[in-house]
XYZ file of C-alpha atoms in Angstrom:
197
model
C -3.451 30.918 13.276
C -1.705 34.096 14.354
C -2.597 37.769 14.076
C 0.103 40.509 13.927
C -1.197 43.718 15.336
C 1.673 45.755 14.041
C 1.061 44.889 10.397
C -2.619 44.061 10.848
C -2.184 40.740 9.025
C -2.939 37.095 9.929
C -1.062 33.968 9.039
C -1.904 30.296 9.219
C 0.550 27.536 9.973
C -0.270 23.839 9.696
C 1.344 21.774 12.467
C 1.254 17.971 12.736
C 2.022 15.689 15.681
C 3.068 12.026 15.812
C 2.136 10.140 18.965
C 2.554 6.492 19.942
C 1.091 4.409 22.651
C 2.464 1.012 23.533
C 1.283 -2.001 25.582
C 3.483 -4.007 27.927
C 4.007 -6.513 25.143
C 5.275 -3.851 22.701
C 7.456 -1.868 25.046
C 11.133 -1.868 23.978
C 10.295 -2.893 20.345
C 10.818 -0.482 17.464
C 9.420 0.397 14.044
C 10.291 2.649 11.104
C 8.261 5.705 10.309
C 8.465 6.742 6.675
C 7.768 10.450 6.023
C 6.957 11.050 2.324
C 7.261 14.805 1.516
C 7.807 14.767 -2.234
C 6.289 18.258 -2.665
C 8.421 19.766 0.088
C 5.528 20.926 2.228
C 7.301 20.343 5.599
C 9.395 23.280 6.706
C 10.776 21.807 9.867
C 10.443 18.693 12.059
C 11.269 18.388 15.813
C 12.063 14.869 17.134
C 12.017 13.593 20.690
C 15.496 11.907 20.570
C 14.640 9.920 23.591
C 12.525 7.662 21.289
C 13.387 8.685 17.744
C 16.484 8.349 15.597
C 16.804 9.794 12.102
C 18.027 6.904 10.000
C 17.544 8.558 6.546
C 21.253 8.822 5.733
C 21.686 5.035 6.112
C 19.486 4.484 3.005
C 20.778 5.119 -0.567
C 17.710 4.405 -2.728
C 15.076 6.742 -1.247
C 12.667 8.710 -3.356
C 12.669 12.516 -3.328
C 11.408 13.879 -0.099
C 11.466 10.584 1.812
C 12.770 10.506 5.368
C 12.938 7.445 7.637
C 12.848 7.526 11.400
C 13.403 4.605 13.766
C 10.961 4.857 16.667
C 11.581 2.997 19.897
C 8.289 2.138 21.621
C 8.177 3.895 24.990
C 7.036 2.061 28.164
C 3.216 1.847 28.763
C 3.367 4.440 31.586
C 4.423 6.981 28.915
C 0.842 7.313 27.745
C 0.474 8.479 24.139
C 4.055 9.835 23.906
C 4.520 12.578 21.373
C 7.594 11.572 19.412
C 7.682 14.183 16.598
C 6.203 17.524 15.668
C 6.390 18.921 12.112
C 5.555 22.363 10.784
C 4.463 22.908 7.185
C 5.646 25.812 5.037
C 3.467 28.915 4.975
C 2.661 28.518 1.280
C 0.781 25.273 1.977
C -2.976 25.796 1.441
C -5.551 24.366 3.870
C -6.532 20.863 2.943
C -10.225 20.119 2.135
C -10.257 16.883 4.130
C -8.605 15.916 7.488
C -7.793 12.217 7.773
C -7.042 10.732 11.210
C -6.188 7.055 11.793
C -5.508 4.968 14.921
C -4.176 1.441 15.152
C -4.577 -0.686 18.298
C -3.243 -4.098 19.160
C -5.946 -6.141 20.958
C -4.396 -9.580 21.478
C -5.208 -11.738 18.479
C -6.753 -8.753 16.669
C -5.583 -5.496 15.172
C -8.186 -2.699 15.151
C -7.948 0.298 12.845
C -10.025 3.397 13.099
C -10.249 6.004 10.349
C -11.961 9.429 10.700
C -12.539 11.826 7.829
C -13.553 15.473 8.505
C -14.414 17.979 5.895
C -12.899 21.479 6.269
C -15.611 23.922 7.433
C -14.366 26.499 4.983
C -14.847 24.254 1.863
C -16.727 25.843 -0.973
C -18.894 22.829 -1.489
C -19.719 19.328 -0.264
C -16.939 16.742 -0.833
C -17.975 13.902 -3.204
C -16.535 11.005 -5.203
C -14.238 9.809 -2.456
C -12.888 6.342 -1.381
C -10.535 5.139 1.347
C -8.029 2.531 0.212
C -6.491 0.622 3.074
C -3.456 -1.666 2.501
C -3.477 -4.823 4.593
C 0.055 -6.271 5.495
C 0.822 -9.927 5.132
C 0.702 -10.485 8.856
C -3.018 -9.712 8.884
C -5.667 -12.109 7.500
C -7.783 -9.959 5.264
C -10.466 -12.610 5.034
C -11.294 -12.034 8.720
C -11.961 -8.310 8.354
C -14.907 -6.873 10.060
C -16.035 -3.268 9.411
C -18.399 -1.008 11.207
C -20.048 0.084 7.988
C -21.183 -1.803 4.889
C -20.004 -1.203 1.355
C -16.312 -1.931 1.589
C -14.662 -4.502 -0.689
C -11.633 -6.716 0.193
C -9.436 -7.527 -2.747
C -7.222 -10.446 -1.718
C -5.070 -10.256 -4.818
C -3.981 -6.646 -4.160
C -4.437 -7.051 -0.391
C -6.397 -3.844 -0.111
C -9.789 -2.801 1.255
C -11.673 -0.165 -0.757
C -14.311 1.766 1.133
C -16.543 4.178 -0.891
C -17.252 7.322 1.170
C -20.604 9.089 1.098
C -20.583 12.876 0.410
C -19.433 14.928 3.416
C -20.709 18.380 4.033
C -18.586 21.218 5.275
C -17.505 20.596 8.889
C -18.997 17.137 9.073
C -17.181 13.872 9.590
C -17.368 10.230 8.743
C -15.819 7.321 10.682
C -15.197 3.624 10.051
C -13.515 0.921 12.128
C -11.916 -2.291 10.819
C -10.785 -5.325 12.707
C -8.334 -8.043 11.491
C -7.044 -11.265 12.960
C -3.316 -11.958 12.945
C -2.410 -14.537 10.254
C -1.440 -17.116 12.846
C -4.979 -16.937 14.305
C -7.094 -16.443 11.181
C -5.261 -18.820 8.808
C -5.796 -19.035 5.127
C -3.853 -15.915 4.181
C -6.587 -14.354 2.109
C -5.115 -15.639 -1.083
C -6.825 -16.615 -4.376
C -7.365 -13.209 -5.914
C -11.107 -12.995 -5.048
C -13.023 -9.997 -3.991
C -15.373 -10.103 -0.986
C -17.732 -7.652 0.663
C -16.941 -7.578 4.427
C-alpha cells in the first residue's frame, strides 16, 4: 500500500511470490508451474532466470491466460529460493480469503499444509466454504491422514473435500494432510468409494 503526498491519494498493489525449497534428493530435478490468469489480473511477472524458463511458446493448445514455466530445483543450500514475483493490476480488488499451501517431501510421505485467512476488512464472517484437494496418481489417497475431522476422500474422483467452518474477519483456519507414495501404500485407492479420513 502506498500513499502519494503530492496528490493526497493512496493505492494498493497485490504482489505474489513463488518460492521453492528442495532436498538433496530433489536437487537438479525440475517441474512445470502452470499460471492460470484467465481474467488478466496479473500486470507483470519477474522471473529468476537462474532457475526458471518460460516455456509457454512451446505449447499450442493452452487456454486463455495460461502460462507455463519450467522450474529447475535449486540446491538445498539455496534455502527457500524465490523463483518468481508477480504484480497484479491496480483494478484488482482485495480478496476476501487468503489461501496459502505448502508441500513437503518426507521420505515415503508427502505432507501438505493449507492455511486459510479471512481478510480483516471483510464486511461479514465467511461461510459456506470447502477446500477441494486433488490427489495425483502417485499418491495413495487411502492412506491420507488429516489433522482435522470432517474431510471426505473420494477415490473415484481422486479428491479430498474438506468443509470449512465459518471464519471471522482476520481469523485463520489450518489443516495438514499426509499421504504415502503409491509404491509404499499400495492399493491405489480405486473402487470409487468414499471414505472419511
